Each structure stands twice: as structure tokens, then as C-alpha cells.
PDB file of C-alpha atoms in Angstrom:
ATOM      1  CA  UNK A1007      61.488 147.776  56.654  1.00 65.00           C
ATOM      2  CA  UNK A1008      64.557 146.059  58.139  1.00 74.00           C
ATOM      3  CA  UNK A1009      63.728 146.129  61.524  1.00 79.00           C
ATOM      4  CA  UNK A1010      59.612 144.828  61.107  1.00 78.00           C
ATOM      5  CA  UNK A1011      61.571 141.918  58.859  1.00 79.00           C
ATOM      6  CA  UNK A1012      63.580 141.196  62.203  1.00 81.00           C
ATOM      7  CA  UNK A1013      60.515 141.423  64.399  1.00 82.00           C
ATOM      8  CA  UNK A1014      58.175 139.271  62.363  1.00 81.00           C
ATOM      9  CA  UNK A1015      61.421 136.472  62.142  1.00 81.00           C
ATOM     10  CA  UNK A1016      61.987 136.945  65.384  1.00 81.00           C
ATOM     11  CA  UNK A1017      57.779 136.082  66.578  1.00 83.00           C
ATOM     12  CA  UNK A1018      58.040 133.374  64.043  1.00 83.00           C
ATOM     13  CA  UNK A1019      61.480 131.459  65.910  1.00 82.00           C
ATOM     14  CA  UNK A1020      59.936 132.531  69.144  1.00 82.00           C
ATOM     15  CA  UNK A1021      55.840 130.835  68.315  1.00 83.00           C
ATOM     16  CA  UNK A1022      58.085 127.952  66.609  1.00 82.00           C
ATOM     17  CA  UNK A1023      60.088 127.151  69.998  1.00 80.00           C
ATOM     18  CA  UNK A1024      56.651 127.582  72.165  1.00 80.00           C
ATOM     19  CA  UNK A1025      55.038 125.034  69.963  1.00 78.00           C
ATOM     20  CA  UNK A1026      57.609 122.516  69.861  1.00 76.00           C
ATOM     21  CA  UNK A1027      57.418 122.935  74.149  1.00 76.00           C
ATOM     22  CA  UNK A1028      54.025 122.810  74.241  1.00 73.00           C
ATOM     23  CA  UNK A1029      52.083 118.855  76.060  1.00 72.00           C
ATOM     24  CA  UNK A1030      49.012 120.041  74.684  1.00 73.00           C
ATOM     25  CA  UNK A1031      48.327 119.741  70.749  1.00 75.00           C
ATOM     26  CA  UNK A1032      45.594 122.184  70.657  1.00 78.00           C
ATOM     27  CA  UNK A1033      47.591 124.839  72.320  1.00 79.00           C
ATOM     28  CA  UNK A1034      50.658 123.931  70.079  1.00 81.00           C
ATOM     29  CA  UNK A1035      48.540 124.269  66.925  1.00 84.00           C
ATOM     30  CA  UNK A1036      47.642 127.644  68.402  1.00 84.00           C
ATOM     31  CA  UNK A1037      51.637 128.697  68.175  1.00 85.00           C
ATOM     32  CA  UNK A1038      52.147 126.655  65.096  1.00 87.00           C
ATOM     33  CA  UNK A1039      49.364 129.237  63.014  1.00 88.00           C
ATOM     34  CA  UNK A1040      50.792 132.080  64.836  1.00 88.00           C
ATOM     35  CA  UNK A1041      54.678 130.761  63.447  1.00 87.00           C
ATOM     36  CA  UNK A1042      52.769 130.181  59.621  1.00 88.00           C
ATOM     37  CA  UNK A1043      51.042 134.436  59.808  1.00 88.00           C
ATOM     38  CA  UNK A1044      54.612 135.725  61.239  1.00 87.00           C
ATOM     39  CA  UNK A1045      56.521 133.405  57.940  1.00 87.00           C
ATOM     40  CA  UNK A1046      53.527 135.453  56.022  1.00 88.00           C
ATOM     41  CA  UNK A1047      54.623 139.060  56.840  1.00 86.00           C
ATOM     42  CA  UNK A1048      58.204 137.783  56.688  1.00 85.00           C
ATOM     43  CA  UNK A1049      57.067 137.548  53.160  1.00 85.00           C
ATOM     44  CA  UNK A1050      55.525 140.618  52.427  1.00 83.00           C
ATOM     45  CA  UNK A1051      58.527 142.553  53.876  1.00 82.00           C
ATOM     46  CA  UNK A1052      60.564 140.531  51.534  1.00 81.00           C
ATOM     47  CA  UNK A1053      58.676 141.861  48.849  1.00 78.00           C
ATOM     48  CA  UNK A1054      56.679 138.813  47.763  1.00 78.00           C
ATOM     49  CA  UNK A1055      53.275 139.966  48.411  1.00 80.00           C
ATOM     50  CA  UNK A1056      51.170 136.891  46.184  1.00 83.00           C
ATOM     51  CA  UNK A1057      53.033 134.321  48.290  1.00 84.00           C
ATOM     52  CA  UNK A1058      52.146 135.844  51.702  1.00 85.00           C
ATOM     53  CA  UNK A1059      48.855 135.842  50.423  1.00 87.00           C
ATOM     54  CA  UNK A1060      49.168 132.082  49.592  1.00 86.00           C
ATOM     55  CA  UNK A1061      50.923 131.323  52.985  1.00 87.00           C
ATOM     56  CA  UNK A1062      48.172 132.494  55.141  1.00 88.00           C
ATOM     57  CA  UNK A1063      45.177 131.061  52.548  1.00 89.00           C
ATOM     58  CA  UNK A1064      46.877 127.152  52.613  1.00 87.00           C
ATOM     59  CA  UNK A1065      49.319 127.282  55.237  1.00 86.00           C
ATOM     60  CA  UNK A1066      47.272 128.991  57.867  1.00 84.00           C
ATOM     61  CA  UNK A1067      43.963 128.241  57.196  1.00 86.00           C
ATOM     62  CA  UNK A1068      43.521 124.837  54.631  1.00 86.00           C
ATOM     63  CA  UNK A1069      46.285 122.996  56.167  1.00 86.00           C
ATOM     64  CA  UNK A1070      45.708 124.134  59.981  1.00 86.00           C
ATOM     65  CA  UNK A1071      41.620 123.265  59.396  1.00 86.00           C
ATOM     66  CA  UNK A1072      42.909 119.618  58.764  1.00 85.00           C
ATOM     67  CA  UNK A1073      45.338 119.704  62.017  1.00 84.00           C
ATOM     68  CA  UNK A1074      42.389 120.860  63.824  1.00 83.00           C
ATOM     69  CA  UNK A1075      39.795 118.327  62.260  1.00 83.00           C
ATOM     70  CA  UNK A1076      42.010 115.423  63.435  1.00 82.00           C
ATOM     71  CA  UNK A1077      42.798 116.943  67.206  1.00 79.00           C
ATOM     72  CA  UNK A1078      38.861 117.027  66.950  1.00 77.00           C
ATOM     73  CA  UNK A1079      38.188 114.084  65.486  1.00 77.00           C
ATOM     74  CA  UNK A1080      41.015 112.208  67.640  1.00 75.00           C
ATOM     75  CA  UNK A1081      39.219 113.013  71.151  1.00 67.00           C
ATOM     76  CA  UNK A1082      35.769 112.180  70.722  1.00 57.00           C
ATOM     77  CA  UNK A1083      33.531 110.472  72.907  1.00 53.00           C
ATOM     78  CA  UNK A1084      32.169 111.260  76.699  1.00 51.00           C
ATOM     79  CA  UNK A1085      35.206 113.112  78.080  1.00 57.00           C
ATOM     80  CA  UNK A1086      35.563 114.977  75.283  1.00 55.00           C
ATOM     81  CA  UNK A1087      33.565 118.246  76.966  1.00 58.00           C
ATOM     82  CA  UNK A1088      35.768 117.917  80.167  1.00 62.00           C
ATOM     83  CA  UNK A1089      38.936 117.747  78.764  1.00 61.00           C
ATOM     84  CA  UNK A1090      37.636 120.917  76.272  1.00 59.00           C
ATOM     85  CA  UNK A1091      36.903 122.632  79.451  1.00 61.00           C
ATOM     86  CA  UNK A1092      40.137 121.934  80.757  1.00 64.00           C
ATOM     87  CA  UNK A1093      42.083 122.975  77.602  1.00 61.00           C
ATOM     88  CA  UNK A1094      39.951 125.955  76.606  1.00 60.00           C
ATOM     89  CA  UNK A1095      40.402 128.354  79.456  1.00 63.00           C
ATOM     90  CA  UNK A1096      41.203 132.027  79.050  1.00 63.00           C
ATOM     91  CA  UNK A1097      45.014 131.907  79.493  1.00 65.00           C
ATOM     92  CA  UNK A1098      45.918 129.967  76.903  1.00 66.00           C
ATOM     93  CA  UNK A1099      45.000 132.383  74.443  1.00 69.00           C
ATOM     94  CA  UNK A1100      47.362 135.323  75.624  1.00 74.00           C
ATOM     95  CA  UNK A1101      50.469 134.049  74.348  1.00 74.00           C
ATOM     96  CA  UNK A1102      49.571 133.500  71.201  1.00 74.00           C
ATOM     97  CA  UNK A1103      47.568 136.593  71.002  1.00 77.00           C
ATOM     98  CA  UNK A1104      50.481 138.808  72.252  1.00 79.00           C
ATOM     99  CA  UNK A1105      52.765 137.122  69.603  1.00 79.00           C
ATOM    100  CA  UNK A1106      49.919 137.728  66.710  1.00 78.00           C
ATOM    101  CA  UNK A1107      49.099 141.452  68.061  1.00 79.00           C
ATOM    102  CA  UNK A1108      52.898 142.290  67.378  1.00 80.00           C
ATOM    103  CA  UNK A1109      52.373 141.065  63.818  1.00 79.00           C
ATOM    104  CA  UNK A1110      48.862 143.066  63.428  1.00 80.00           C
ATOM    105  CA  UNK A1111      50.913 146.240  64.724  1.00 77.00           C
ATOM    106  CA  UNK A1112      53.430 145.343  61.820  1.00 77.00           C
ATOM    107  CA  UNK A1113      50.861 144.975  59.400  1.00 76.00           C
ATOM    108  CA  UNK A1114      48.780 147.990  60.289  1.00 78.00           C
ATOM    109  CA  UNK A1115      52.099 150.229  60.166  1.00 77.00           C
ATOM    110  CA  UNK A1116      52.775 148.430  56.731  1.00 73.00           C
ATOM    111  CA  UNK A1117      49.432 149.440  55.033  1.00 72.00           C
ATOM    112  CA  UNK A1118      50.053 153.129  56.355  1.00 72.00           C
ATOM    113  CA  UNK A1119      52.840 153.712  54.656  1.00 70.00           C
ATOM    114  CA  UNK A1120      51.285 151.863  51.465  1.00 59.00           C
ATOM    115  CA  UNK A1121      53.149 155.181  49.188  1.00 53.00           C
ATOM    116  CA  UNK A1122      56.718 154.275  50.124  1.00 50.00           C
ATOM    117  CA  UNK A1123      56.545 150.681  50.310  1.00 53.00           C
ATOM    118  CA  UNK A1124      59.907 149.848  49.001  1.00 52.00           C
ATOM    119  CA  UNK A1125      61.320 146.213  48.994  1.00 51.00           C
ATOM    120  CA  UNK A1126      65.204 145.909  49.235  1.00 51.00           C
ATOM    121  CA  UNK A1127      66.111 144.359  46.376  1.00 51.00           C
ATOM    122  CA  UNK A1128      64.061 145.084  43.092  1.00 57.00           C
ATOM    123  CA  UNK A1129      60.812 143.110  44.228  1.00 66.00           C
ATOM    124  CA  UNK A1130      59.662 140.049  41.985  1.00 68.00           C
ATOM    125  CA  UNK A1131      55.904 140.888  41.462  1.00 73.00           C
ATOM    126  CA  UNK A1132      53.325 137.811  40.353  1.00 75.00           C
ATOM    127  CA  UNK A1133      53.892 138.496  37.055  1.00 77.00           C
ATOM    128  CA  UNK A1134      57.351 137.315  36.627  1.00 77.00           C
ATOM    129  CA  UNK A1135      56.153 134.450  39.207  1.00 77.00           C
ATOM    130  CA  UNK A1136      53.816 133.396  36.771  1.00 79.00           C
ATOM    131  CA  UNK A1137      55.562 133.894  33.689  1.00 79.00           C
ATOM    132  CA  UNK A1138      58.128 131.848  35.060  1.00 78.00           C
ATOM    133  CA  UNK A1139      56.001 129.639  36.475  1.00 77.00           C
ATOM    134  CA  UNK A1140      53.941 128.224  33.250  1.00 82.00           C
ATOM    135  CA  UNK A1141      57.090 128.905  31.143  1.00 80.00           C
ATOM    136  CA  UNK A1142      60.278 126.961  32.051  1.00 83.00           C
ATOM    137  CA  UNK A1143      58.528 125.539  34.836  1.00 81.00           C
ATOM    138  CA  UNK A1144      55.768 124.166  32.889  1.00 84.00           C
ATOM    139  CA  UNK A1145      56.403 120.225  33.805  1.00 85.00           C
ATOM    140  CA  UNK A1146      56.718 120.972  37.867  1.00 83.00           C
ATOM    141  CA  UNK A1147      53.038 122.214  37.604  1.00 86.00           C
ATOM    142  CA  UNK A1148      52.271 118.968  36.070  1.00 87.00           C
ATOM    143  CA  UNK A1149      54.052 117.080  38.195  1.00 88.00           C
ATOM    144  CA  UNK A1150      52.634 119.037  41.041  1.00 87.00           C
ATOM    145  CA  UNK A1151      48.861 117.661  39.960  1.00 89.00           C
ATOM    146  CA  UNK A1152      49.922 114.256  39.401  1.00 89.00           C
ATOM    147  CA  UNK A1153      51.402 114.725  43.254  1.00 88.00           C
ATOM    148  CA  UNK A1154      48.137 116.098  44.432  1.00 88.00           C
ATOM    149  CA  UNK A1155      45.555 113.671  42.522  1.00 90.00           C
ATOM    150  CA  UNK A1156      47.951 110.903  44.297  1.00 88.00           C
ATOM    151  CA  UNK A1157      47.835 112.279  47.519  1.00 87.00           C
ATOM    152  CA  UNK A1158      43.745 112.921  47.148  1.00 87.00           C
ATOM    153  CA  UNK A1159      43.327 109.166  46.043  1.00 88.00           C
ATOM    154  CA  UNK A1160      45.842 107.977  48.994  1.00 85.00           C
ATOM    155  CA  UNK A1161      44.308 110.185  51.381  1.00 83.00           C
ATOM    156  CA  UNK A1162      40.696 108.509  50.674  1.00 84.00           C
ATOM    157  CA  UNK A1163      41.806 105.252  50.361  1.00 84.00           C
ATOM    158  CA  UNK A1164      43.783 105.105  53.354  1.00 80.00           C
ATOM    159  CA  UNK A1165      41.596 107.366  55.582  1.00 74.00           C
ATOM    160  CA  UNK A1166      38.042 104.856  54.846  1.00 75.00           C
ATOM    161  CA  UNK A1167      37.667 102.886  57.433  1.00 66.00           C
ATOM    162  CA  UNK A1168      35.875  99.906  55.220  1.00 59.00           C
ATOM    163  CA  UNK A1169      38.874  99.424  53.721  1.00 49.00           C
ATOM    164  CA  UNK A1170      39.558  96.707  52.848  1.00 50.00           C
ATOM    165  CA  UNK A1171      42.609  94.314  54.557  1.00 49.00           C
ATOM    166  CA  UNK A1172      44.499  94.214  50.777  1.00 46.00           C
ATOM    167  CA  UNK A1173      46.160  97.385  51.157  1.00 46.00           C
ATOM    168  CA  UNK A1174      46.270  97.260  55.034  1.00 46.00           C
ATOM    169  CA  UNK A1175      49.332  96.972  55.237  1.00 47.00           C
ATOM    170  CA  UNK A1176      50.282  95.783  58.912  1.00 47.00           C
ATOM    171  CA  UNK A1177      49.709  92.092  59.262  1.00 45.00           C
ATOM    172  CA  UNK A1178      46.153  91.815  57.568  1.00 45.00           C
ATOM    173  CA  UNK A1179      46.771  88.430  56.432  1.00 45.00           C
ATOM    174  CA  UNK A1180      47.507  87.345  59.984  1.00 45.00           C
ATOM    175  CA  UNK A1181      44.445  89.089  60.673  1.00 44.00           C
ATOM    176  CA  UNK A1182      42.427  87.387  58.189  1.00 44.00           C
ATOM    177  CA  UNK A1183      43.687  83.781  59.541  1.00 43.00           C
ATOM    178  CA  UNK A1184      42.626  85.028  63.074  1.00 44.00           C
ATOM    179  CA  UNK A1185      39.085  86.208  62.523  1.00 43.00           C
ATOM    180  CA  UNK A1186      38.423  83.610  60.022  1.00 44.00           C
ATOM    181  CA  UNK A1187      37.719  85.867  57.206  1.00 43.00           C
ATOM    182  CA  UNK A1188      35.217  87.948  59.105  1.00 45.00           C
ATOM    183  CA  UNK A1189      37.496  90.990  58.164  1.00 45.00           C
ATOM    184  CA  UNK A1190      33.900  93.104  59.954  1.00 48.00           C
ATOM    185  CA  UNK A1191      35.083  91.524  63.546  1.00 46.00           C
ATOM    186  CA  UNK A1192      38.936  91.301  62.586  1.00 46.00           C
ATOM    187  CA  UNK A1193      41.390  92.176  65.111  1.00 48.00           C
ATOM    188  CA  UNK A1194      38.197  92.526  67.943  1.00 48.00           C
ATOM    189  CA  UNK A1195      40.036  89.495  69.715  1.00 50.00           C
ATOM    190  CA  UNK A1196      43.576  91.683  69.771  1.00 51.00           C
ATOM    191  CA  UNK A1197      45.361  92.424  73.176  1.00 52.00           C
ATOM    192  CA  UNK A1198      44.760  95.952  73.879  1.00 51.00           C
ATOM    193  CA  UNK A1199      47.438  98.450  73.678  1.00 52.00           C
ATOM    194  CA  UNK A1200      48.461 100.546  76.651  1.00 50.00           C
ATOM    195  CA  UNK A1201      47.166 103.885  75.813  1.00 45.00           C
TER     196      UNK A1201
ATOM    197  CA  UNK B1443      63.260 127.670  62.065  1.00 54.00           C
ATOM    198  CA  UNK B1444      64.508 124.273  59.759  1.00 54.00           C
ATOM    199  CA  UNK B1445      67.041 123.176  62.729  1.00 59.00           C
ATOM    200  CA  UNK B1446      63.897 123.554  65.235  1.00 57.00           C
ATOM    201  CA  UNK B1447      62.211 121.602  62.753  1.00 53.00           C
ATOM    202  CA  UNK B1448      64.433 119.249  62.554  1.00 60.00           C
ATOM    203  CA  UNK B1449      65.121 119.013  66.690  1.00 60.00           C
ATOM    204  CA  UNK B1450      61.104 118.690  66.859  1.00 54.00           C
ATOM    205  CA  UNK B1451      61.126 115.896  64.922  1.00 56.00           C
ATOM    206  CA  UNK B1452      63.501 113.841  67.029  1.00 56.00           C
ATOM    207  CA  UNK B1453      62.738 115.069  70.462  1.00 56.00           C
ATOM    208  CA  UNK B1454      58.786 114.425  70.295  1.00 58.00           C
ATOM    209  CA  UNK B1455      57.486 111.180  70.054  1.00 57.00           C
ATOM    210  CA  UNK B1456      54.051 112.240  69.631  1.00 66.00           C
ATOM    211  CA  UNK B1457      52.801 111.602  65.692  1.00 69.00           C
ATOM    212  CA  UNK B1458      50.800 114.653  66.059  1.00 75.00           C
ATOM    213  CA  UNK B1459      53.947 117.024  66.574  1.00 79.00           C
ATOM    214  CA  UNK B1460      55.858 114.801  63.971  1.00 79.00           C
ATOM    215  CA  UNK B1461      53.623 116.048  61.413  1.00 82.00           C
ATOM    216  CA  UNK B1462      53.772 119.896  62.502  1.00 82.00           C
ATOM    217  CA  UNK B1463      57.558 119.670  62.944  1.00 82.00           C
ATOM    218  CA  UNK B1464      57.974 118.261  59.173  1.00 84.00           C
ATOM    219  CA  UNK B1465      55.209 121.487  58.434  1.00 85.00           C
ATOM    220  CA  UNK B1466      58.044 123.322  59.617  1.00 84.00           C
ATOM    221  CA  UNK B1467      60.684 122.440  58.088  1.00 83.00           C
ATOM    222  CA  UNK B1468      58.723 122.346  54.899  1.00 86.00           C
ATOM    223  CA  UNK B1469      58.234 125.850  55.550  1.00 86.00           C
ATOM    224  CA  UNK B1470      61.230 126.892  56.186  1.00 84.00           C
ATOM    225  CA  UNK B1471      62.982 125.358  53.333  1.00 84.00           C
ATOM    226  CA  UNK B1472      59.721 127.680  51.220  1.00 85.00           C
ATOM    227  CA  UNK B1473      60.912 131.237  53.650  1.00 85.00           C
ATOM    228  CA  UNK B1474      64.576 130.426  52.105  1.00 83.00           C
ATOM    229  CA  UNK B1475      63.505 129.948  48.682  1.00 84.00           C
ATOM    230  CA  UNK B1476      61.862 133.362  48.440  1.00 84.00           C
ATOM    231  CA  UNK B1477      64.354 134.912  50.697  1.00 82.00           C
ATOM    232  CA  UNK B1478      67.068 133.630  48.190  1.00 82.00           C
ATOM    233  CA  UNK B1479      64.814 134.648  45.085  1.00 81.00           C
ATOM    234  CA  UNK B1480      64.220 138.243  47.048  1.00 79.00           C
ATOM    235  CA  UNK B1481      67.904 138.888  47.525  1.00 77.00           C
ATOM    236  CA  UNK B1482      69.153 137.944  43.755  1.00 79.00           C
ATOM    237  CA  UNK B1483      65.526 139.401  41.993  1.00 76.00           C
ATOM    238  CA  UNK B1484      64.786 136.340  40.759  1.00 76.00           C
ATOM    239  CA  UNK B1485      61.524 134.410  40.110  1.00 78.00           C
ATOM    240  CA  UNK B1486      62.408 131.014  40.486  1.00 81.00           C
ATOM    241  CA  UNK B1487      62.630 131.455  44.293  1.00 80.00           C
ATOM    242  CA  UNK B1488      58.731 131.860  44.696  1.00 83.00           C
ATOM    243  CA  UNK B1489      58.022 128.894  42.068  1.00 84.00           C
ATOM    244  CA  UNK B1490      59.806 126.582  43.856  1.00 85.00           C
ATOM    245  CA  UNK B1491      57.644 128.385  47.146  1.00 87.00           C
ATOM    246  CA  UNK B1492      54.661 127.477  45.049  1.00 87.00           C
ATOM    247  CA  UNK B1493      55.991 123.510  44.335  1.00 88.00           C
ATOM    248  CA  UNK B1494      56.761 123.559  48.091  1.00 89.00           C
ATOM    249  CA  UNK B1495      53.282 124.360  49.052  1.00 88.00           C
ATOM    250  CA  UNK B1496      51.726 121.420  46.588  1.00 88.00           C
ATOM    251  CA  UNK B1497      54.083 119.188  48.534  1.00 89.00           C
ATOM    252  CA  UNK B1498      52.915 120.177  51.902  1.00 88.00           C
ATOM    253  CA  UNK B1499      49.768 119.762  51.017  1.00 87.00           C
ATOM    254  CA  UNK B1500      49.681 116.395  49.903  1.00 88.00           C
ATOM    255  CA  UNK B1501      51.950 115.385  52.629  1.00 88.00           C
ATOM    256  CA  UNK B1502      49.356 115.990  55.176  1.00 87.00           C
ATOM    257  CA  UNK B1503      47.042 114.777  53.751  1.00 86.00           C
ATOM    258  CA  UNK B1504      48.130 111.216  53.528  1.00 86.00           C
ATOM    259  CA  UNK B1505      50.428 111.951  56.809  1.00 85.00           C
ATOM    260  CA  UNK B1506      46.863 113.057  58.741  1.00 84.00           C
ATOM    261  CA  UNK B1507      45.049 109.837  57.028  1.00 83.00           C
ATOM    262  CA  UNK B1508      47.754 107.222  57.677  1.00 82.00           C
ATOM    263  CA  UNK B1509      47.258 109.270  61.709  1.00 81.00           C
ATOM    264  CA  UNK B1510      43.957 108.602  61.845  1.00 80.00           C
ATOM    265  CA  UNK B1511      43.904 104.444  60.977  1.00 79.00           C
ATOM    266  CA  UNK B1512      46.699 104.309  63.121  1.00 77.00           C
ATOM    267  CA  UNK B1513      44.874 105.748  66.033  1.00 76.00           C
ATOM    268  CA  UNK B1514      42.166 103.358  64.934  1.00 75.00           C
ATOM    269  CA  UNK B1515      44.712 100.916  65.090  1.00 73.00           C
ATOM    270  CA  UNK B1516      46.425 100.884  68.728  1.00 70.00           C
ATOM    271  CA  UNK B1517      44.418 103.715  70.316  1.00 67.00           C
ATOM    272  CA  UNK B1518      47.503 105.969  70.406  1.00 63.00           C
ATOM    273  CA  UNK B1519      49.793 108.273  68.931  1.00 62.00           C
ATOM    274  CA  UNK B1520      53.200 107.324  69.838  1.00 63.00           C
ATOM    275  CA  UNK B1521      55.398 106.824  67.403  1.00 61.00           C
ATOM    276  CA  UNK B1522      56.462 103.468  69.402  1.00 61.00           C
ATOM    277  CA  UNK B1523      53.341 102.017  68.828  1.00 59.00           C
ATOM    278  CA  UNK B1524      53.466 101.441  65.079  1.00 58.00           C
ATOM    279  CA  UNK B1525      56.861  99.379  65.479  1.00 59.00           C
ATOM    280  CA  UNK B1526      55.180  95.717  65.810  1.00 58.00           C
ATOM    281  CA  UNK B1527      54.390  96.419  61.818  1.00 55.00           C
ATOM    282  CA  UNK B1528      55.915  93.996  60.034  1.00 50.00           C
ATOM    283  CA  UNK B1529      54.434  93.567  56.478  1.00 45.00           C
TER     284      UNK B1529
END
């Protein structure tokens, strides 16, 4: 049990340091959900089975399928099937796939030996999680909704693009002056970045 | 994994990574929580875990929205760019 904890840290430093080197974003998102499955088995073999499960359902999947919806989102337009050809070819995928088939190996070995599967310490199943959780802990959950009805409200208001220039934030009242109130065409007459 | 985190966030300069570096760290702070609550048996490790998660969570959220309208913005996601913002 000691030495598949060591392996699974040791993909999840080693998929951490490849996607911090990585130019390309969709290759380092590639690492980064590789890191997020290793930090999941990590869990497991710690003993805390309901939070590997919650590691790969948000971490891995809800939270990557946003990272990936904005890569996608960020490179539309006509080159957008060149530059997929040139990022999606087949060696990009064999790094990351090595690094994941080492942690399918761990798992598989894990669910073989399902009758001695001992934890080091005495493990801390979901029930005490929960207990604890909706007992002493009873005000974080609330707090945690209040966090995540602000960040839902946030998210929409800052994300729509008809906002308006109230909340804008960066210099909308110069804006305003500019366009003459025509906050449809505002900024149109702006010197253009350098990309 | 919160050092490389940590080195991410300073060495890129691409909003993009900024966001999956602080996803790190995030995450590694969680991996020592339940490591901690492993070693001494006790709960609250994997309750703080779960708080952890409902951070990261909203943090991307706004962190991938605030992205986007600054893409909109200067048609780029360096960092740099957003530093003629003056309110």
C-alpha cells in the first residue's frame, strides 16, 4: 500500500512539472487531469475513498470541462481547424497516457486485492465525514452555498457580454465619453492591442 | 505539488496557466488536509477537503468569466495586458 501511495505521488509531481513546462494549453490541461486522477488514488490509498470519488467527479471532470470550454471557446474562428490539426497529433497523447496507464495498473491491482484492503491508520469512512460535516461544521456548509450562489451570480454577470458598462469595471466611463453613449459601438474606435 | 503551484504562478505569464497553477495549489492544500486527517483518524481533514472543493469551484468560475471579457477585451491573455486598468 506504501509503495502504490509513492507511485501515484510520484505521477502526480511528475504530470504537475510537465504541465507547468508545457507552451501549449491544451496539452497542459492534458497533464493537469492526469496530476487531479493521480491526487485521486493518492486518496484512496490514504483511505478516503468518498473524496477520491469527489476528486475525479469535480476536479477532473466539472472543473476540467470548463478549462476545456474556454481553450475552445478562446480559439474560434477560421484557423481554428489548422491550429487543431497542429495540436491534435498522435504524440501528444503518449505522455499523458503512460503517466495515466501507471495509475490504471495501480487501480486494477487495488480492486484485486479488494479482501485485504487495509488503510494505515484507522480509515475515516463517509460516515464520520458526514456526521462531522452537518454537525460542528454545520455553518461552513452554509457559508459554502452563500460562496457558490455568489460565484454563480458573478460568473453570469461578468461572463454576458451585454453587460452593461456599470459594473465594467476598467475605464467604462471613459468609454462612455468616447463613444458618446453608444455603449453597442463603445471602445470600436480603441488602438488595437498587440496580440 | 503547492511549491510548484506556487513557482507556476510566478513564472507563467499566461492567465490560462495562472488559473491551473492556483487549481494546484488549491489542491494541494485539499491532498494535505486529508493526508493530515488520514494520519491522526480524524474527520475534519476531509471536511475541510469538501470546503476546499466549494472554493475551487467558485473560483473558476468567476476566474474563467473575468478570462473570457478580458480576452474580449485586449485580444490576449497576458497577464501584462490587463495593467492599463485603472478604475
Amino acid at each position: 500500500m506504501a509503495v502504490l501511495f509513492y507511485i501515484a505521488a510520484l505521477v502526480a509531481v511528475l504530470s504537475t512539472v510537465l504541465m507547468l513546462t508545457r507552451l501549449n494549453s491544451v496539452h497542459a490541461l492534458l497533464y493537469l487531469t492526469v496530476s487531479l486522477l493521480a491526487v485521486a488514488v493518492v486518496f484512496y490509498t490514504l483511505g478516503a475513498i468518498f473524496m477520491a470519488v469527489l476528486e475525479v467527479v469535480v476536479y477532473a471532470g466539472a472543473i476540467m470541462v470548463l478549462f476545456v470550454f474556454v481553450v475552445m471557446v478562446l480559439n474560434l474562428g477560421n484557423r481554428a481547424v489548422e491550429i487543431e490539426r497542429a495540436w491534435v497529433r498522435p504524440g501528444m497523447f503518449t505522455g499523458p497516457v503512460i503517466l495515466a496507464a501507471i495509475l490504471g495498473f495501480e487501480v486494477a491491482y487495488l480492486l484485486m486485492r479488494t479482501g485485504s484492503f487495509t488503510a494505515p491508520a484507522a480509515p475515516v469512512g463517509p460516515r464520520q465525514v458526514a456526521l462531522a460535516l452537518y454537525g460542528p461544521y454545520l455553518l461552513g456548509v452554509e457559508l459554502a452555498s452563500f460562496l457558490l450562489l455568489g460565484a454563480l451570480v458573478g460568473a453570469y454577470h461578468v461572463g454576458s457580454r451585454r453587460a452593461p458598462g456599470r459594473m465594467d469595471g476598467s475605464g467604462s466611463d471613459r468609454i462612455r465619453v468616447t463613444a458618446g453613449g453608444d455603449l453597442v459601438r463603445a471602445g470600436a474606435d480603441r488602438p488595437s492591442r498587440p496580440a | 505539488m503547492f511549491a510548484l503551484g506556487l513557482i507556476g504562478l510566478l513564472v507563467r505569464r499566461n492567465l490560462l496557466f495562472i488559473l491551473m497553477s492556483i487549481e494546484v495549489m488549491l489542491n494541494a492544500a485539499g491532498l494535505a488536509f486529508v493526508a493530515a486527517g488520514a494520519r491522526w483518524g480524524q474527520a475534519d481533514g476531509q471536511v475541510m477537503f469538501l470546503f476546499i472543493l466549494a472554493v475551487a469551484a467558485a473560483e473558476v468560475a468567476v476566474g474563467l468569466a473575468l478570462l473570457l471579457r478580458l480576452y474580449h477585451r485586449f485580444q490576449s491573455l497576458d497577464a501584462d495586458a490587463a495593467d492599463e486598468m485603472r478604475g
